[in-house]
Coordinates of C-alpha atoms in Angstrom, one line a residue:
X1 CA 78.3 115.7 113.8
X2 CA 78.4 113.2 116.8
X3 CA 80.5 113.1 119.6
X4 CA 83.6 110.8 119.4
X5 CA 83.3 107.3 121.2
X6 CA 86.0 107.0 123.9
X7 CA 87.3 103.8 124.0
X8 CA 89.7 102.7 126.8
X9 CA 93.4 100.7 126.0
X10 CA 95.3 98.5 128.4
X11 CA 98.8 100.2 129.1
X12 CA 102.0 99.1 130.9
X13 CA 101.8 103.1 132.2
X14 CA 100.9 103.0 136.1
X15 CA 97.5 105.1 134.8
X16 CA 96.5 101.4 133.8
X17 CA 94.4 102.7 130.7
X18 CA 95.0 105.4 127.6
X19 CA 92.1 106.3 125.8
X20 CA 91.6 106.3 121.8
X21 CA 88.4 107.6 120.3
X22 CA 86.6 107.0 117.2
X23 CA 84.9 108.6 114.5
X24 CA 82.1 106.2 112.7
X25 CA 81.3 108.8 110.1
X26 CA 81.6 109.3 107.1
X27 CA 84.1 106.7 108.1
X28 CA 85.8 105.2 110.6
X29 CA 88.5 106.9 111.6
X30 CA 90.8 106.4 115.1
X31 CA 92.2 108.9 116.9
X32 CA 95.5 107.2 118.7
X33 CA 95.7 103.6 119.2
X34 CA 97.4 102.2 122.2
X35 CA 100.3 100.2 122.7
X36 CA 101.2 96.8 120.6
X37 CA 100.1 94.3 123.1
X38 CA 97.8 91.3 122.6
X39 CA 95.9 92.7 125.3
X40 CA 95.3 96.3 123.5
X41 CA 94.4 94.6 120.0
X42 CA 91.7 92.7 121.6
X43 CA 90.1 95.5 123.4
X44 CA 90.3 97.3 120.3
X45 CA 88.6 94.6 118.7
X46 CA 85.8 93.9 121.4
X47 CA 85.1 97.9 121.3
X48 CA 84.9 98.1 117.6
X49 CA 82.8 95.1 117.8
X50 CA 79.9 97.1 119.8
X51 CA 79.3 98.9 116.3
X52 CA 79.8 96.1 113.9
X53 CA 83.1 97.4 113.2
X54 CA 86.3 95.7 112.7
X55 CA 90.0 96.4 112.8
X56 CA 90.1 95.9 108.8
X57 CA 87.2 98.8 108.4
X58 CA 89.5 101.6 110.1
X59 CA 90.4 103.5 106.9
X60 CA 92.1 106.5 108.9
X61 CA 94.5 106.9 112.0
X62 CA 95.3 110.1 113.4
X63 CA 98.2 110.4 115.7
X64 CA 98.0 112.8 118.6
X65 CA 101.8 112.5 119.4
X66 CA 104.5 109.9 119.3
X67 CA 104.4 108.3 122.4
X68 CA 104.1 104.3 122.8
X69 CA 100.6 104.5 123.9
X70 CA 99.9 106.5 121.4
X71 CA 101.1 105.5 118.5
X72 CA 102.4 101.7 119.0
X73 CA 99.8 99.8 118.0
X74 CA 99.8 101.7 114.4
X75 CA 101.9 99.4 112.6
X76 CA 99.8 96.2 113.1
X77 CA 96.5 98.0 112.7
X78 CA 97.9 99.4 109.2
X79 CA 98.8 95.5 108.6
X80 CA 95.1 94.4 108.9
X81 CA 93.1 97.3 107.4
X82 CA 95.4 99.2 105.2
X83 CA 94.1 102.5 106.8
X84 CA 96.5 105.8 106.2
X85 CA 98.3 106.9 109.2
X86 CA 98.5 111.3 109.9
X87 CA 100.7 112.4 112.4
X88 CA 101.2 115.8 113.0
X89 CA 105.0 117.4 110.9
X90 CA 107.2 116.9 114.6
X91 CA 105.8 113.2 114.4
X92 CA 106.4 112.1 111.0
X93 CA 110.2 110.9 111.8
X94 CA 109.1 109.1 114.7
X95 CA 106.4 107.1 112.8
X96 CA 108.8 106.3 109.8
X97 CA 112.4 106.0 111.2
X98 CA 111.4 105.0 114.9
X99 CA 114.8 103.4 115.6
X100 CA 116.8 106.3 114.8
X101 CA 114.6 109.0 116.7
X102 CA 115.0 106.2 119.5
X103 CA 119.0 106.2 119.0
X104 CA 118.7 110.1 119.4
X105 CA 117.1 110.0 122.1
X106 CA 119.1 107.5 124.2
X107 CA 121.8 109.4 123.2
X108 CA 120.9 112.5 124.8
X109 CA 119.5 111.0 127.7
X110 CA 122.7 109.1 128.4
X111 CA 124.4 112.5 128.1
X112 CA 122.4 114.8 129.8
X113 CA 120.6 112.2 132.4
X114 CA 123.3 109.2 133.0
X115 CA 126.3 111.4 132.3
X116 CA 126.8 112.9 135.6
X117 CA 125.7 110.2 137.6
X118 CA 128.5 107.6 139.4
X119 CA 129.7 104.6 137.3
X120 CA 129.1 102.5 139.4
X121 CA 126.2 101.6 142.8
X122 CA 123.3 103.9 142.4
X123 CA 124.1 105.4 138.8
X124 CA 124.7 102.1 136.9
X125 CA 121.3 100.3 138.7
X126 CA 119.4 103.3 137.5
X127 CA 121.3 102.8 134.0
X128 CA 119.9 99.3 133.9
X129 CA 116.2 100.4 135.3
X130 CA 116.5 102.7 132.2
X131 CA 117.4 100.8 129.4
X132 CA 115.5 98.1 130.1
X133 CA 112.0 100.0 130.3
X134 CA 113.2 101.8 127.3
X135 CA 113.9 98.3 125.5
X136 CA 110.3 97.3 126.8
X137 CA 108.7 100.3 125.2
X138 CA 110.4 99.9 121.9
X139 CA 109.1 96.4 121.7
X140 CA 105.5 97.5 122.0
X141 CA 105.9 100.0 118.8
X142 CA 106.6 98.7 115.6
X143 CA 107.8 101.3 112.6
X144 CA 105.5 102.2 110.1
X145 CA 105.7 101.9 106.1
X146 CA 106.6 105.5 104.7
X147 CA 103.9 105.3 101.9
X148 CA 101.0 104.9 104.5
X149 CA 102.0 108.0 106.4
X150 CA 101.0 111.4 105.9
X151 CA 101.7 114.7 107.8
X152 CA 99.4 117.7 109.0
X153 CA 100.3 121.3 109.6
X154 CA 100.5 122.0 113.1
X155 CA 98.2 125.1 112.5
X156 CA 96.4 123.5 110.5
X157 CA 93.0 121.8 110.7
X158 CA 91.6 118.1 110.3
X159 CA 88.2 117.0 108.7
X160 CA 86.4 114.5 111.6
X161 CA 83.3 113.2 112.2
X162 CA 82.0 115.0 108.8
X163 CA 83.6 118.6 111.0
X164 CA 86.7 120.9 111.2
X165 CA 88.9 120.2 114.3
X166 CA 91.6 122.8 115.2
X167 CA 94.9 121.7 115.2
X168 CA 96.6 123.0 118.5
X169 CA 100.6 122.8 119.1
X170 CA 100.8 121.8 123.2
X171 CA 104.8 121.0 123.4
X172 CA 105.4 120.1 127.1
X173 CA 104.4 116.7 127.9
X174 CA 106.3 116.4 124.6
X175 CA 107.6 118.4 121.9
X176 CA 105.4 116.8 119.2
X177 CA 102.0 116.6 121.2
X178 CA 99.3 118.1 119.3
X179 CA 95.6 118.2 120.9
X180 CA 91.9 118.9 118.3
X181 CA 89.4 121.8 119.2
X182 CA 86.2 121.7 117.8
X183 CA 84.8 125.2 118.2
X184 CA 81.4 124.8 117.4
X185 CA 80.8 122.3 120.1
X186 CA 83.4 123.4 122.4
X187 CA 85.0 120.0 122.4
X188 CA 88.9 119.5 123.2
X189 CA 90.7 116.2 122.2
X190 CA 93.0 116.2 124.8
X191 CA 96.1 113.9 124.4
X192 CA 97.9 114.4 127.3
X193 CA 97.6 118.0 127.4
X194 CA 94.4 117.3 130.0
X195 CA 94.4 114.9 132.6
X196 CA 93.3 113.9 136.0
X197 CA 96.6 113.9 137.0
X198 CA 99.2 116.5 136.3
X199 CA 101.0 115.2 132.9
X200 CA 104.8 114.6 132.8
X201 CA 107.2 116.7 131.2
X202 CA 108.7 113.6 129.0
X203 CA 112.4 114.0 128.5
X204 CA 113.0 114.9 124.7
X205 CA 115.8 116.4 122.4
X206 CA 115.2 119.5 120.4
X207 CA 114.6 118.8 116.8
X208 CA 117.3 121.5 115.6
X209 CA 120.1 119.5 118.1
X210 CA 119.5 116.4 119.1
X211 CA 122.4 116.3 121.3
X212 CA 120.5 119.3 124.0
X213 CA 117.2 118.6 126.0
X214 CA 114.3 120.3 125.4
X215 CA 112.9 122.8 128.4
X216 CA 109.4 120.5 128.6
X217 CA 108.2 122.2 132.0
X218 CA 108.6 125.8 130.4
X219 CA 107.0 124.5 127.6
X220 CA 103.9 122.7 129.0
X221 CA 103.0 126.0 131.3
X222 CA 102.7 128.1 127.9
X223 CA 100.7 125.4 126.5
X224 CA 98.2 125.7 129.7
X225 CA 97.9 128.9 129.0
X226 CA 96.7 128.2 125.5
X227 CA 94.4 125.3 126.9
X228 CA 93.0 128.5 129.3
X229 CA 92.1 130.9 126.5
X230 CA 89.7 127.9 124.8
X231 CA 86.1 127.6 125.5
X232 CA 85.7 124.0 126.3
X233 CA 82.7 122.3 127.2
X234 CA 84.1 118.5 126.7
X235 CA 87.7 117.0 127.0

């Protein structure tokens, strides 16, 4: 078992970068991909590249959580290699019918976010600010084909790098985040769970009614506390 190779992804995030790692045995597999930019498929490729690897030799992606640095780039790496895509069971709607998760959720944000704020001045300039990074994000994730994906038990566990990773449910940052724990080696893939900087409590629905927000903040301190009780050498 070796250690996965971190490899760095332009973002349009202020955090500049998002990391993806891979897995070159028993076969290359990636875990998250970045954002669909031209600018994130080539440093995907100049990375692969460094072990005579390219895009079309990824047979597996595993998604850490649907978020457009995350996830975006999946649909045009599935394009070029044909790898299978596992996201985690909160995911799978989000990798499959991305426009309506995205309708939901601009639904509830409008209610919840824009609904008490003026019609016009401040409220409808931060309506605009909104929408239009929204639009920006949804242009930089394309939908992916049904029979590529495939979902994973968030108690379950994943077979990596020829080892068993833990699956670990960290709502918080957002509702679908799962990070991987390899206990032998005391190694943590992250997400967004574990960062430099203190991760943001994205804005989601809850899954049972998308209309209502989900309590992230409350949420992402009970998942520190699950990050606490893990001996971890390596994030």
């Amino acid at each position: 078992m070796t250690e996965p190779i971190r490899i760095e992804l332009p973002t349009m995030y202020g955090m500049k970068t998002v990391n993806a790692y891979l897995f070159l045995d028993p076969e290359p597999v990636l875990i998250d991909c970045g954002e669909k930019s031209k600018a994130s498929w080539e440093a995907l490729q100049s990375a692969l590249a460094v072990y005579n690897l390219t895009i079309k030799d990824i047979k597996k992606l595993i998604i850490t959580h649907a978020h457009v640095d995350h996830i975006g780039m999946s649909g045009s790496i599935v394009e070029e290699s044909g790898a299978e895509v596992w996201v985690n069971e909160y995911c799978y709607d989000w990798a499959v019918n991305t426009d309506l998760m995205w309708k939901r959720r601009m639904g509830m944000m409008e209610k919840h976010i824009l609904g008490d704020m003026p019609p016009n001045g401040d409220g409808e300039n931060f309506k605009k600010m909104l929408f239009s990074f929204m639009g920006a994000v949804m242009d930089a994730w394309d939908t992916l084909p049904a029979e590529k994906v495939h979902s994973f038990p968030i108690d379950g566990t994943l077979n990596m790098g020829g080892a068993d990773w833990q699956v670990i449910y960290a709502p918080g940052h957002t509702n679908m985040q799962t990070c991987f724990y390899q206990k032998e080696k005391k190694w943590l893939i992250g997400a967004d769970m574990l960062l430099s900087i203190t991760p943001t409590p994205v804005i989601e629905f809850k899954f049972d009614d998308p209309t209502q927000r989900q309590k992230g903040l409350a949420e992402m301190l009970q998942s520190f506390e699950k990050m606490k009780a893990l001996e971890i050498a390596t994030v």
